[in-house]
Structure formats: structure tokens, C-alpha cells
Coordinates of C-alpha atoms in Angstrom, one line a residue:
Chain A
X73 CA -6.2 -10.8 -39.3
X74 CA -3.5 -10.8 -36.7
X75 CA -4.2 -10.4 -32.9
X76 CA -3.2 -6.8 -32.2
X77 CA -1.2 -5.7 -29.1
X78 CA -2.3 -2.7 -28.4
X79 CA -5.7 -4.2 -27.8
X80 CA -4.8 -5.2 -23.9
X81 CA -6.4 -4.1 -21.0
X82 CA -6.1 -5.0 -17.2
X83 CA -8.7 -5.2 -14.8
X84 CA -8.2 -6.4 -10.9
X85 CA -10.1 -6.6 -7.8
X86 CA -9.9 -7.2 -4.7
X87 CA -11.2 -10.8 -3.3
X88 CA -13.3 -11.9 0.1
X89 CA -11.1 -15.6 -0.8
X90 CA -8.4 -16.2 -2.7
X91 CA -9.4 -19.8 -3.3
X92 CA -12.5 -17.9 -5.2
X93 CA -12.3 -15.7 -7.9
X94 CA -14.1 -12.4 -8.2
X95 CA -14.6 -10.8 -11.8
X96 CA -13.6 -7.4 -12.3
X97 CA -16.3 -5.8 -14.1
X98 CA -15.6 -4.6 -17.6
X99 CA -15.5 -0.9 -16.8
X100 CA -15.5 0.0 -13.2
X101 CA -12.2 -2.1 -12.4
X102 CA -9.8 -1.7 -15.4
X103 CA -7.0 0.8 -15.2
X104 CA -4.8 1.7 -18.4
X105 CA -1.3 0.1 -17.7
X106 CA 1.9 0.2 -19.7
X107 CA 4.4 -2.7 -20.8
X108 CA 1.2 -5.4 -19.2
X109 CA 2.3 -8.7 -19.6
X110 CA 1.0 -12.5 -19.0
X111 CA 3.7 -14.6 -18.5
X112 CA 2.4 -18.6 -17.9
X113 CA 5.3 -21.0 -16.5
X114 CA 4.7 -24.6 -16.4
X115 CA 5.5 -26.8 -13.8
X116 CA 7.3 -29.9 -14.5
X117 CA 8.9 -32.7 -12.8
X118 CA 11.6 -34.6 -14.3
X119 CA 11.2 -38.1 -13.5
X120 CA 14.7 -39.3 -15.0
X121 CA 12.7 -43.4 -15.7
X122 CA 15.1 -45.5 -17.5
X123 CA 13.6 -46.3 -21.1
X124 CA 16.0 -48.8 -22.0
X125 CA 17.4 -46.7 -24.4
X126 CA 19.3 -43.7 -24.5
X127 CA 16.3 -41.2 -25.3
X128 CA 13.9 -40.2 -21.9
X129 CA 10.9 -39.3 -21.4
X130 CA 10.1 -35.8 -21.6
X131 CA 9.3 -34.5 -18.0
X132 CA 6.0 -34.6 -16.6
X133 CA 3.9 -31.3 -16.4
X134 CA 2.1 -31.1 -12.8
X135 CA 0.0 -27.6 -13.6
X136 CA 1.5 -23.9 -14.0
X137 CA 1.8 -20.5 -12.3
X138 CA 0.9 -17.0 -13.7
X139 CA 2.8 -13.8 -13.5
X140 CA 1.3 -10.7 -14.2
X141 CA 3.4 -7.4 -14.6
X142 CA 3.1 -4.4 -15.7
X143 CA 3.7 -0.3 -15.4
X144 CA 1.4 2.1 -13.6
X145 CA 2.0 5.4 -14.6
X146 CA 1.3 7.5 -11.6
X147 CA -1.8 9.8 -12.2
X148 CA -4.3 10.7 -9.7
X149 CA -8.5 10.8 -10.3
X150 CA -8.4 14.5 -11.0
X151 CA -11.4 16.6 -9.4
X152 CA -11.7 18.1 -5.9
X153 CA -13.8 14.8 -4.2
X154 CA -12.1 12.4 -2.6
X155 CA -12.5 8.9 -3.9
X156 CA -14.3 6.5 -1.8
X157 CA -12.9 3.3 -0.5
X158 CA -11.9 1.2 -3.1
X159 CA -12.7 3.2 -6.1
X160 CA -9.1 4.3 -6.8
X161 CA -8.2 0.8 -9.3
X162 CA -4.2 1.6 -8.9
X163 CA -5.0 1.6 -5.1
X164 CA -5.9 -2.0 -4.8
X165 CA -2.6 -3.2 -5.7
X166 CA -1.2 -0.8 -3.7
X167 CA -3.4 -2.7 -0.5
X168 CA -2.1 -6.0 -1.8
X169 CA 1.2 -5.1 -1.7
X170 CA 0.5 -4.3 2.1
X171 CA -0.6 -0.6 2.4
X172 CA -3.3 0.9 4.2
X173 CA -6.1 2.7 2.0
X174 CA -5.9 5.9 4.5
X175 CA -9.2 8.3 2.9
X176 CA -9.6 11.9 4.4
X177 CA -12.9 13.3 2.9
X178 CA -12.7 16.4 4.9
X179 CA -10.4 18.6 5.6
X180 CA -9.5 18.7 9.3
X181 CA -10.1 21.4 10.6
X182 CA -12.8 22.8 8.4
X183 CA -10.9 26.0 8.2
X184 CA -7.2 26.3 8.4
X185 CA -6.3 27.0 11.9
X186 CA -3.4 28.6 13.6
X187 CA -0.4 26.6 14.8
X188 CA 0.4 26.3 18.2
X189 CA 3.9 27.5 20.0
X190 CA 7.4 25.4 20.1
X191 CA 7.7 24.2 16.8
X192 CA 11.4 25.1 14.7
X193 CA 12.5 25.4 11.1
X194 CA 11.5 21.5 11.0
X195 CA 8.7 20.9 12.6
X196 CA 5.5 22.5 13.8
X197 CA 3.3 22.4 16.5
X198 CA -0.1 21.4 15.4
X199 CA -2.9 23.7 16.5
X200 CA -5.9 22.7 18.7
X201 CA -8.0 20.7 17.0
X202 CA -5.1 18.5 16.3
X203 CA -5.0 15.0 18.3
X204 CA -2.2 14.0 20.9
X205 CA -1.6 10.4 19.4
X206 CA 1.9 9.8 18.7
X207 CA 2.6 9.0 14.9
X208 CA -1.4 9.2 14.3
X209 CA 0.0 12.0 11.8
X210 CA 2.7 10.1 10.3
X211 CA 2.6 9.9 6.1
X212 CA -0.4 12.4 6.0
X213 CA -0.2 15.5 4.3
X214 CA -0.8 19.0 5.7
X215 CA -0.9 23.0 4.9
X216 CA 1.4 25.3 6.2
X217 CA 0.6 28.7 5.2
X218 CA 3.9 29.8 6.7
X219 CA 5.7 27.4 3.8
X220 CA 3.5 29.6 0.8
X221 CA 0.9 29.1 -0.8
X222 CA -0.4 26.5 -3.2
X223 CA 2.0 23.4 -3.6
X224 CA 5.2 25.2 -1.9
X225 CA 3.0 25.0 1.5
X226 CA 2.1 21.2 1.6
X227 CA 4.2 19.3 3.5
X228 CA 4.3 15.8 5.1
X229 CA 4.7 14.6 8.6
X230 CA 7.5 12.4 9.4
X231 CA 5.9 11.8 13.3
X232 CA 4.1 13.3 15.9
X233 CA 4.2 13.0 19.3
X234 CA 1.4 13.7 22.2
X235 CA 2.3 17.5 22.2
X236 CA 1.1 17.6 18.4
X237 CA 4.6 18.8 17.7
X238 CA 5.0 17.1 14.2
X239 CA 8.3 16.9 12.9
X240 CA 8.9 17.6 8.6
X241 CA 10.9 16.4 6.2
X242 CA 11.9 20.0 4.6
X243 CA 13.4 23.0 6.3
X244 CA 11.5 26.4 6.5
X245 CA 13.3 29.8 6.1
X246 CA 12.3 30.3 9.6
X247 CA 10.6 29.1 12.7
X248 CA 7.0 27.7 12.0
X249 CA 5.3 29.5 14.7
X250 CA 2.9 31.7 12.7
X251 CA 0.4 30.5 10.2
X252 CA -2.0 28.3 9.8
X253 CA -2.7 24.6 9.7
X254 CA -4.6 21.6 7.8
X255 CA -4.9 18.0 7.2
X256 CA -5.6 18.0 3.7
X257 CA -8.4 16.4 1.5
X258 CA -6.3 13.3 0.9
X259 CA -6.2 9.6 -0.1
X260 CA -2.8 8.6 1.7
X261 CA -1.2 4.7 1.0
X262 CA 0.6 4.3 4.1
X263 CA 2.9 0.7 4.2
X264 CA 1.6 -1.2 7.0
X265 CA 2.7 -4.2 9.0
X266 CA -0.2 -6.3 7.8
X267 CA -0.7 -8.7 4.7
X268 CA -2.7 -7.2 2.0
X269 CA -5.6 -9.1 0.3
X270 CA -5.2 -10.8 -2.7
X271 CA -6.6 -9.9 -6.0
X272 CA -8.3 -11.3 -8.9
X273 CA -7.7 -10.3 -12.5
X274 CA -8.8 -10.3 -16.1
X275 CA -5.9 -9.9 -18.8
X276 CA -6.9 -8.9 -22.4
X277 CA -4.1 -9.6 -24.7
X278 CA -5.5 -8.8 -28.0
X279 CA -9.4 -11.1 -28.4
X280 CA -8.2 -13.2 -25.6
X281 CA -8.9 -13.4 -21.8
X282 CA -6.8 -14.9 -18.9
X283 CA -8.4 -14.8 -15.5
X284 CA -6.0 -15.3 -12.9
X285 CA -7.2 -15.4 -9.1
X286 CA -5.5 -15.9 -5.6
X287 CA -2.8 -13.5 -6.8
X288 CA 0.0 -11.8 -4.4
X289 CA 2.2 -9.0 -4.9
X290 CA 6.5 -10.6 -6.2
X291 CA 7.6 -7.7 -7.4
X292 CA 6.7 -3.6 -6.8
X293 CA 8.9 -1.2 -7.3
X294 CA 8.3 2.9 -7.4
X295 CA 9.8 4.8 -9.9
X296 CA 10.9 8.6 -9.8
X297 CA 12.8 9.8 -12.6
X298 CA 12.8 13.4 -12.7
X299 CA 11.5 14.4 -15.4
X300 CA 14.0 17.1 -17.2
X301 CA 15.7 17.6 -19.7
X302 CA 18.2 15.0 -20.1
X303 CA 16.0 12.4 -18.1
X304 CA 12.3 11.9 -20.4
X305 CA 10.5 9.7 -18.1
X306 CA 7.2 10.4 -15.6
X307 CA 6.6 8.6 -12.2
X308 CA 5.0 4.8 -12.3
X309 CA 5.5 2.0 -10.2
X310 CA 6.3 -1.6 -11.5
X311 CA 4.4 -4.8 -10.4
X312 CA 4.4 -8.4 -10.7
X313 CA 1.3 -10.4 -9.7
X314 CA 1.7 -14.3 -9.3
X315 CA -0.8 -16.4 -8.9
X316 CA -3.1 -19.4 -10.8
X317 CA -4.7 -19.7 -13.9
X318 CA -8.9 -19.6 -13.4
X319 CA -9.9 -19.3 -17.3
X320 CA -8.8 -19.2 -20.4
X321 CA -11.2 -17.9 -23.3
X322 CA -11.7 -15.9 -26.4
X323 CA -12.9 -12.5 -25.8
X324 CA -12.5 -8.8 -27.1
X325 CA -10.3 -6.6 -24.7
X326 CA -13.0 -4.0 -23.1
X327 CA -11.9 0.0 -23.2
X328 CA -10.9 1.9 -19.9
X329 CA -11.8 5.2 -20.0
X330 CA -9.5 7.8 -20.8
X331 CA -7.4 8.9 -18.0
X332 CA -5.9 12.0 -17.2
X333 CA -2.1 13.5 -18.1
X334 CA 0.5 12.0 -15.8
X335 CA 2.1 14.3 -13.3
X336 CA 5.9 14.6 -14.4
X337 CA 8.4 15.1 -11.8
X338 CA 9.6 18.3 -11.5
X339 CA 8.6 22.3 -10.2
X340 CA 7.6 20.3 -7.2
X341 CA 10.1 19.3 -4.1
X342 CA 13.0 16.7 -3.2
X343 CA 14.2 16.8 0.0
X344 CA 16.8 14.2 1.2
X345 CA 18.1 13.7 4.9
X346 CA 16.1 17.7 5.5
X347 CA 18.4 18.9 2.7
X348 CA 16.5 20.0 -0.9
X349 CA 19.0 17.9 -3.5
X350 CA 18.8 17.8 -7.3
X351 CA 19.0 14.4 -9.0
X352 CA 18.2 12.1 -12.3
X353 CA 16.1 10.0 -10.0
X354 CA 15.3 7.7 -7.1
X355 CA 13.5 4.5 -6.8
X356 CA 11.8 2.2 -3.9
X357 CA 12.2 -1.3 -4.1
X358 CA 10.3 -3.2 -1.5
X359 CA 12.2 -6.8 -2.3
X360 CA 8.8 -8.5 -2.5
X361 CA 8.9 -12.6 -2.4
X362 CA 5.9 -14.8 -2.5
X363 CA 5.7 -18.5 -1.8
X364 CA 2.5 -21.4 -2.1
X365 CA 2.3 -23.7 0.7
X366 CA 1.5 -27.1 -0.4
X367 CA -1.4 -28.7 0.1
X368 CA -2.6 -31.8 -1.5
X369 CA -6.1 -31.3 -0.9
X370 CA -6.0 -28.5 -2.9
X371 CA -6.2 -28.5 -6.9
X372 CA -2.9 -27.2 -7.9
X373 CA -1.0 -28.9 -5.1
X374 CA -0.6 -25.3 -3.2
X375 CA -2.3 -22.9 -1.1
X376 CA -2.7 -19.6 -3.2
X377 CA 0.2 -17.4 -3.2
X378 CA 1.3 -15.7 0.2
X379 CA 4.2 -13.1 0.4
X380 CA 6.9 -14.1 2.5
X381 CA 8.8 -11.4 3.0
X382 CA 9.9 -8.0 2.0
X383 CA 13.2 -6.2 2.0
X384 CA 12.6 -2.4 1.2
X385 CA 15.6 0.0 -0.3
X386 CA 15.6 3.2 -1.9
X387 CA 18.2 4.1 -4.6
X388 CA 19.1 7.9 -5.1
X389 CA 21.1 9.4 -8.0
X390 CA 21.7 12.7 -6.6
X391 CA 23.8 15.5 -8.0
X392 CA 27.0 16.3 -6.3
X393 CA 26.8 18.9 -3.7
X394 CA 29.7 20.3 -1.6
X395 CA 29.6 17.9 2.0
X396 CA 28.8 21.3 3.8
X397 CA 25.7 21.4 1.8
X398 CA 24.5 17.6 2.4
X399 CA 27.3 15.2 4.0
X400 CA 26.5 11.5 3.0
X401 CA 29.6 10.2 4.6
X402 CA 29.2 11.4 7.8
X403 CA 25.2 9.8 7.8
X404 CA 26.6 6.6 6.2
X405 CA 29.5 6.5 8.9
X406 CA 26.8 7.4 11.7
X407 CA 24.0 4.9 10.5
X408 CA 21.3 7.2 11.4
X409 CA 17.9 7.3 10.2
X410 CA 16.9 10.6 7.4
X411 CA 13.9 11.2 5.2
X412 CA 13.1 11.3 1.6
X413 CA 10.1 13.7 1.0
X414 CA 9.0 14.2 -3.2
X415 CA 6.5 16.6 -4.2
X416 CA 4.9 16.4 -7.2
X417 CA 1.7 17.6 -9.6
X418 CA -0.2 19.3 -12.1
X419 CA -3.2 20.1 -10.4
X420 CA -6.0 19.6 -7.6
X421 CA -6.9 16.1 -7.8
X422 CA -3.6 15.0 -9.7
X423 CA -1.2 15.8 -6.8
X424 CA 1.5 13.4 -5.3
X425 CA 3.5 13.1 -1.7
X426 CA 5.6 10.0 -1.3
X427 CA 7.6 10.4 1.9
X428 CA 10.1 7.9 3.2
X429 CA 10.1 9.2 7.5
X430 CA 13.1 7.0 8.1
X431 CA 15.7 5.4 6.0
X432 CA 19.3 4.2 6.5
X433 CA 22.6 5.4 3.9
X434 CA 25.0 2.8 2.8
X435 CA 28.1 4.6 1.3
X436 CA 27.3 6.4 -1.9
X437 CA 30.0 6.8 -4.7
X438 CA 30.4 9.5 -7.0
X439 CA 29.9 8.7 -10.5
X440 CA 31.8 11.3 -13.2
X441 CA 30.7 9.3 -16.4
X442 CA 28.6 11.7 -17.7
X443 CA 28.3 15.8 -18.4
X444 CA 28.1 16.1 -14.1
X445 CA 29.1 14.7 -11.1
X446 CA 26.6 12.5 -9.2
X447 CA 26.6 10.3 -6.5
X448 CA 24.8 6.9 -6.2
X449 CA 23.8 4.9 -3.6
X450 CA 21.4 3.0 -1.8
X451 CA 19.4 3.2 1.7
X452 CA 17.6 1.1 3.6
X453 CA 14.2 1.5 5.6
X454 CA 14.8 -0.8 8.6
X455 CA 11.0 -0.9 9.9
X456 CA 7.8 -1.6 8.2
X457 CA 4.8 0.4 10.3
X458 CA 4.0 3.8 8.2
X459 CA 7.6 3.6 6.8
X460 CA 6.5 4.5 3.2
X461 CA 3.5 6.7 2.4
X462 CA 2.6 7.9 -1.2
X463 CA -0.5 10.1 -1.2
X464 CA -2.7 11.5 -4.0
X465 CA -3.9 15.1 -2.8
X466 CA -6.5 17.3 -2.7
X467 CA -5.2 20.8 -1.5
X468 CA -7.6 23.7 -2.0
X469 CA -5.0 24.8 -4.4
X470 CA -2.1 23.3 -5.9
Chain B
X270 CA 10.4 12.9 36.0
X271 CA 8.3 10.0 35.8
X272 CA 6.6 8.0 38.2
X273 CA 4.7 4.4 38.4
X274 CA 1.4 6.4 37.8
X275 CA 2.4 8.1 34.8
X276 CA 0.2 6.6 31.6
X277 CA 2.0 6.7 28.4
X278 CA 0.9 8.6 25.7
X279 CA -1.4 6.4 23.3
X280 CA 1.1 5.7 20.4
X281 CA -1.5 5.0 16.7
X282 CA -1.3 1.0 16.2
X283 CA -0.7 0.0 12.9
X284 CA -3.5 -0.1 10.5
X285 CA -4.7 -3.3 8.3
X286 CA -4.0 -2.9 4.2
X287 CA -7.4 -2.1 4.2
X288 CA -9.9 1.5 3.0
X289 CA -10.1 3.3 6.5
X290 CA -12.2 6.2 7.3
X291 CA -9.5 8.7 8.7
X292 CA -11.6 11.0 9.6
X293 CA -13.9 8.4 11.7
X294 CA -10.2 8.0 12.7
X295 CA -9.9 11.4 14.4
X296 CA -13.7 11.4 15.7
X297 CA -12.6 8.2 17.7
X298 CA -9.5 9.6 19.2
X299 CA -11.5 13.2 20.2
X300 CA -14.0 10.8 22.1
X301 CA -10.7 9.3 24.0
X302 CA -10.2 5.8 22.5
X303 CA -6.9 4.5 21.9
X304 CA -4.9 1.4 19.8
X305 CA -7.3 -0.7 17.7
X306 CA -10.6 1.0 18.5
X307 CA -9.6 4.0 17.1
X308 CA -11.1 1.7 14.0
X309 CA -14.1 1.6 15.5
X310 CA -16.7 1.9 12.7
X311 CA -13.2 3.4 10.0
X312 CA -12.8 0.0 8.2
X313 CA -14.7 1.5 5.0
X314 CA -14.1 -1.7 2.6
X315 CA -14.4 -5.0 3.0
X316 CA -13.2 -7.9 0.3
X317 CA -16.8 -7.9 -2.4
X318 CA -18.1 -10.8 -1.2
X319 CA -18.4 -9.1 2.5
X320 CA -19.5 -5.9 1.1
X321 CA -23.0 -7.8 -0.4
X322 CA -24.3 -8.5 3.0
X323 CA -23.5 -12.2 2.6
X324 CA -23.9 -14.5 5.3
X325 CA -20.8 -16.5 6.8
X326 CA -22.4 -19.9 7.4
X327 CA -20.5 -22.4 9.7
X328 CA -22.2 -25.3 9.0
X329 CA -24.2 -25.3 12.1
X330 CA -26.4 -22.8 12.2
X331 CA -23.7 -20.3 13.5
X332 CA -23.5 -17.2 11.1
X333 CA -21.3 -14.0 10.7
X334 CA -23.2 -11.5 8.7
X335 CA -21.0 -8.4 7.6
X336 CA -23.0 -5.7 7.7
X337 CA -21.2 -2.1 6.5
X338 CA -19.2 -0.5 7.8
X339 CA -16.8 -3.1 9.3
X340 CA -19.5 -4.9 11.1
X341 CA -20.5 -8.4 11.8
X342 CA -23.9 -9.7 13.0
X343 CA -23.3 -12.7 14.9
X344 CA -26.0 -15.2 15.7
X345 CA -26.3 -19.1 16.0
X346 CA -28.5 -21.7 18.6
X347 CA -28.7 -21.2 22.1
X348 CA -28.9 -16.8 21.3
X349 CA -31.3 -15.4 22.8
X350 CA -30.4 -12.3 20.7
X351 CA -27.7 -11.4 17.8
X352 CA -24.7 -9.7 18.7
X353 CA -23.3 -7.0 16.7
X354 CA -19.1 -7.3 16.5
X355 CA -16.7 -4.2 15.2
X356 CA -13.5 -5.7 13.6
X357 CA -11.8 -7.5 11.1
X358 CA -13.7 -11.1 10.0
X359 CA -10.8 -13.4 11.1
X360 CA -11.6 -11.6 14.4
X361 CA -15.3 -11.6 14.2
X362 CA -15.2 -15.7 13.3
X363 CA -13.2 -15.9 16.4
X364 CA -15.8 -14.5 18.4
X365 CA -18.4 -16.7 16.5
X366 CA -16.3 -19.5 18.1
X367 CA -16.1 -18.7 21.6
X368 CA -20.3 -18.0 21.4
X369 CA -20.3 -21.9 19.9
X370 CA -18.3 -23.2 22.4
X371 CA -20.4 -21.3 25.7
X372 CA -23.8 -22.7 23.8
X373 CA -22.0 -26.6 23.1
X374 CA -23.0 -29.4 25.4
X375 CA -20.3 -32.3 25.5
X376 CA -22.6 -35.8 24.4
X377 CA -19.8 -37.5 25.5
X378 CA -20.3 -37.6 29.2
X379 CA -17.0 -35.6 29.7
X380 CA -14.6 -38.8 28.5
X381 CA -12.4 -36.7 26.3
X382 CA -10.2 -40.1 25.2
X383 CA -10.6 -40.8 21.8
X384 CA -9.8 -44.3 22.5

């Protein structure tokens, strides 16, 4: 009887120590995950001794490093609670790749409340139970009853400064100066400046077990293909894991529980640069690297894994549009900083905002290889704090 | 116009990788605190090990217990009583350190010279 494939499973968790690993349990900390791979490189030296004959030595082997990759499609929990901390499996890579875990249980304020005075087709000024800290907003996802109801009023806030007025990523048929108000139910993943932990993690491939511990986030990528119908794909994000070995051992892969249908991408919103574009897709790349530094004391040689640095970039394939609709050569020219707001869902519970407040166009060129004309491109986000959020709503409705 | 008496407006720190409470958030700023204590009491989840309780010892009677939600009981010799620390445990070990150095007696007469 061959091993099957199809019987792998991932399970991860977060750990107090990297130099100690920390089990995932066997139902609790799995999450279903597409294209998972173990990939084991061995670490050799080659020592180039003279044998007195023309035939060397093979090189010595001085231990190994694991990578772990895989694809997450992008699904939320489902139901109308919030998660509590930690609970949410996809989230914990998401922390090791360096964002914040950022939980609203409730609903601030209780009720949806009317919005203040001064805001403008692109922003809002938030009412009074809102807060004066700049940017305290920033990444979260509200209500604006002026926007419509259901999905077409959520929103995100690019900042917000001490007068509450919180500036948006979209642009409203008219002023936002009637209406209501709320900080949704929410679980928002805001990139912070901070390291994340490190993680430990079971891989069943087929009856086999690799537990791998002290591992960092190389690789992480999001993933937005829209999802119509040209372009079959749904929202995931890829992920590379590296870190050591712990044990190796015979065992049958445990189940996850069945999840629910992944949101596709589309009767939701794109907005780019305050403009609402059509496109095939757009991805974030955050240029993850991760190094060991060597110790001797320690058994492989190497502190666990540490990233080292990131380098984050957003590519868009966008539909041509006439340059008095959206002018990418004027913002490339200029340098200027524009968001990237998605919108996406099929119901409470299983609702997505990914918002990029700030990022950066390098020239785009137009591409006329297929049935349309579209323009591709990169931009850059320059700073680190609250610079990417992806959150997983809770509206009252969706 | 501005003036040398002007305070800025608080601008939100950046937040650890970490679960926070963002509505524990919100209840600190209404109650007027600003930068890193608007965590007060928000850091919801701590690495497992943390979460059980478990006792940080130093090898010399110093401890840093975590105790949920995002706080450290701090005690060692020479306290007349624990102390309770809010923050992160790299900061809450610091803190163990200074307490260990105010409660250390130097044995060696104050001749510092290794040779």
C-alpha cells in the first residue's frame, strides 16, 4: 500500500521559545492548506582533502534546514462572534510574519452613531464616541450608512488624525456628512514594526510526521486574483516557513474539520489611488528573508531562524482606463503615496478588507497580448507601521 | 499658530505582532493614556508556555510569573512584597533585573578588578 498524498495535514503554533518546541494539538491547531509541502535541505561542507587519487571524498554533511510552504486559501471562521486571541490558526502565521492580532469584540459604539461635521467625498469625520488619537483608526474597518447598506457601506480608514476626521480609500457620491458611524465587529491583521514570534509545526505527509520548531516567516505573499470569468482562482496567501528539524516519526495524518467556502473575489470593491479600477488581479509581496546566527554552543551550529529583512511590493494588473479616469503616469512621475482598498465576501463571519493606506507607482506598461488592454506594474510601500491591514469582518450585515 | 506650550496630539505607537484587545484599546485612550499604555491590560495572548501560569525562574530565586492578561508577577529575595508589571516579558525580565541589582550586595569589598 502506497503512502497517499492527499492524506497531509498542517498544524502550527505559536512558541514562548523558539529553542523549545510546542506541539500543536491534533485538532485545535490544524488548518486545511493547499499545495503543503516539506522540503529538507542538507547542509554540507566540501572539504576538497587530497586522496591521493583522482576520486574525493564526498562532502561532509553538518545537519539540515526545513522549509515549509504552502497555500492558505482565504476564508474567514463564519458566525457572528469574534474569535478570541489566538484561535484564528491562519492568524498565527500571519503574527509571525510580523502583524498585529488587532480583536474588536464589540462594536464601537454600541449603536451606530451620527457622524460629525467637515468630512468630504473621502473622508468622514468620526462622531463622538470616536477617539482623537492620530492613526489609532488606521487599517480598521467601519460603517457608513451614507456609503449603503450591507457590504457597499464598509469602508476602511487610511488615517485619522486628532479631529477624528478619518480619511478613506473610496470616493462617496457625495459629502459624508449625514449618517451614521461604527467600528465594526472585527479581527483586523495590521503589519507592524515588530518581529513576530516563531512557530512550531507538525507536517503529516501521508503516515508520516515532521516536527519542525524555531521556524520564521522566508516567503509570504497575498494573492488576489479576481475571480471572473476568464480568471478561475479565489484569494490565498503563500508561505514558506524555515526552520529545524525536531522529530521525525511514523504517524497517521489527523483530520481538520471541514471549513467553510472560500470568499471569491468579486461583487465586492477595488479601489486604487481613490479611483474604483477593474483588473485580473493584484498581489503583495512582502520580500521576506530570514537568516541563523551562528552559535556553536548551540546544536545545529545556529540560533533559530530570525528574519532579516522585508521589502514589501504590490503588483496590479489593471484594465486600461482613459488617463482622465485614473492617470498612472502622472502618480508615477510625481512619486506620491495612493491606496489600494479590496472588498470582498460571502457572508457575516466570512468577510474580507485588505487595505494598502500608502504605496508608491513605478511606471506601469500597457500589455495588448490578450482579448483587452491592461496595464501592469508594480508599487512600493515605503514604511512598515500599519502599512498593510487585511481584516476578517463581522458587519451586522454583509 | 503654535506656540512652545502647545502639546502634540498623541499619535497610536505601533503595536507588537501580538492578540491585542482593541477595545481595552479604546477604554485606555477614553481614560486619557497615550503611546504604549494604551496596551495597558490589551495584550490578550501570550506565547503557550506564558499563558499556563508558568514561572520564569532566574536561577536565584528571582521569578517572573505571567499572570493573564499581559501581566507579570515579579518577586525574588530582599521583597518585602511581589510586584505586579504590565508589558511584554523581555520588558518584565528587565524589570526583574533592576529589582536584583537594588537587593545585590557586592562581596567583593567594591574591587571591581578582575585581576
Amino acid at each position: 500500500m502506497g503512502d497517499l498524498s492527499l492524506n497531509s495535514t498542517f498544524g502550527i503554533k505559536v512558541e514562548s521559545d523558539p529553542l523549545t518546541f510546542a506541539a500543536p494539538n491534533t485538532t485545535t491547531d490544524l488548518i486545511t492548506c493547499a499545495e503543503l509541502k516539506a522540503t529538507i535541505q542538507g547542509l554540507t561542507a566540501d572539504i576538497k582533502e587530497f586522496t591521493g587519487t583522482i576520486h574525493r571524498r564526498g562532502p561532509v554533511v553538518l545537519g539540515s534546514t526545513i522549509e515549509i510552504s504552502g497555500k492558505l486559501l482565504l476564508r474567514g471562521p463564519g458566525g457572528s462572534t469574534v474569535p478570541i486571541a489566538d484561535a484564528l490558526v491562519i492568524g498565527r502565521i500571519l503574527r509571525a510574519a510580523g502583524f498585529t492580532e488587532s480583536i474588536v469584540s464589540a462594536a464601537v459604539p454600541v449603536a451606530p452613531e451620527a457622524v460629525a461635521a467637515g468630512g468630504s467625498t473621502s473622508s468622514v469625520t468620526l462622531g463622538t464616541t470616536a477617539t482623537g488619537t492620530a492613526d489609532l483608526y488606521k487599517g480598521k474597518m467601519i460603517a457608513l450608512s451614507a456609503l449603503g447598506a450591507g457590504k457597499a457601506g464598509l469602508t476602511m480608514v487610511k488615517s485619522n488624525d486628532a479631529a477624528k476626521l478619518a480619511q478613506l480609500p473610496e470616493v462617496a457620491g457625495g459629502a459624508l456628512t449625514t449618517g451614521t458611524w461604527q467600528l465594526i465587529k472585527q479581527i483586523a491583521y495590521i503589519f507592524s514594526n515588530s518581529a513576530g514570534p516563531t512557530l512550531s509545526s507538525s507536517v503529516w505527509l501521508g503516515k508520516q510526521r515532521i516536527d519542525a520548531g524555531g521556524l520564521a516567516v522566508s516567503s509570504f505573499k497575498v494573492n488576489m486574483p479576481t475571480s471572473s470569468k476568464e480568471g478561475q482562482d479565489v484569494p490565498s496567501i503563500d508561505f514558506t516557513l524555515t526552520g529545524d528539524i525536531v522529530t521525525w516519526a511514523d504517524d497517521t495524518a489527523p483530520v481538520p474539520a471541514a471549513a467553510l467556502a472560500v470568499p471569491p473575489f468579486r461583487d465586492g470593491k477595488m479601489w486604487v489611488a481613490n479611483t474604483q479600477l477593474g483588473g485580473s488581479s493584484f498581489t503583495i509581496d512582502f520580500g521576506m528573508k530570514v537568516a541563523f546566527p551562528p552559535n556553536p554552543n548551540r546544536l545545529t551550529g545556529s540560533e533559530p531562524a530570525q528574519m532579516v529583512e522585508t521589502t514589501r511590493k504590490v503588483d496590479l494588473t489593471l484594465n486600461q482606463v482613459p488617463l482622465a479616469t485614473w492617470n498612472h503616469v502622472t502618480q508615477a512621475q510625481g512619486q506620491g503615496y495612493y491606496s489600494l482598498y479590496a472588498l470582498w465576501g460571502l457572508g457575516v463571519g466570512n468577510a474580507f478588507g485588505l487595505l494598502v493606506p500608502e504605496m508608491r507607482f513605478n511606471f506601469r506598461s500597457p500589455d495588448n497580448s490578450g482579448d483587452f488592454v491592461t496595464t501592469t506594474g508594480e508599487a512600493y510601500i515605503d514604511t512598515a507601521d500599519k502599512a498593510i491591514s487585511l481584516v476578517f469582518a463581522f458587519p451586522s450585515t454583509f | 499658530m503654535t506656540s512652545n506650550t502647545d502639546s502634540p496630539a498623541p499619535v497610536a505607537p505601533s503595536f507588537p505582532a501580538a492578540s491585542i484587545d482593541f477595545n481595552a484599546v479604546l477604554e485606555n485612550e477614553a481614560a486619557g493614556k497615550t503611546g504604549s499604555a494604551l496596551l495597558d491590560g490589551a495584550i490578550l495572548n501570550q506565547p503557550a508556555a506564558e499563558e499556563a501560569g508558568e514561572a520564569e525562574p532566574q536561577g536565584d530565586g528571582y521569578t517572573a510569573t505571567y499572570q493573564p492578561i499581559g501581566k507579570y508577577v515579579l518577586n525574588g529575595p530582599g521583597m518585602t512584597e511581589p510586584e505586579i508589571f504590565t508589558g511584554k516579558k523581555d520588558a518584565a525580565l528587565a524589570r526583574l533585573d533592576e529589582i536584583r541589582a537594588s537587593h545585590t550586595v557586592s562581596l567583593s569589598g567594591g574591587n571591581t578588578d578582575p585581576a
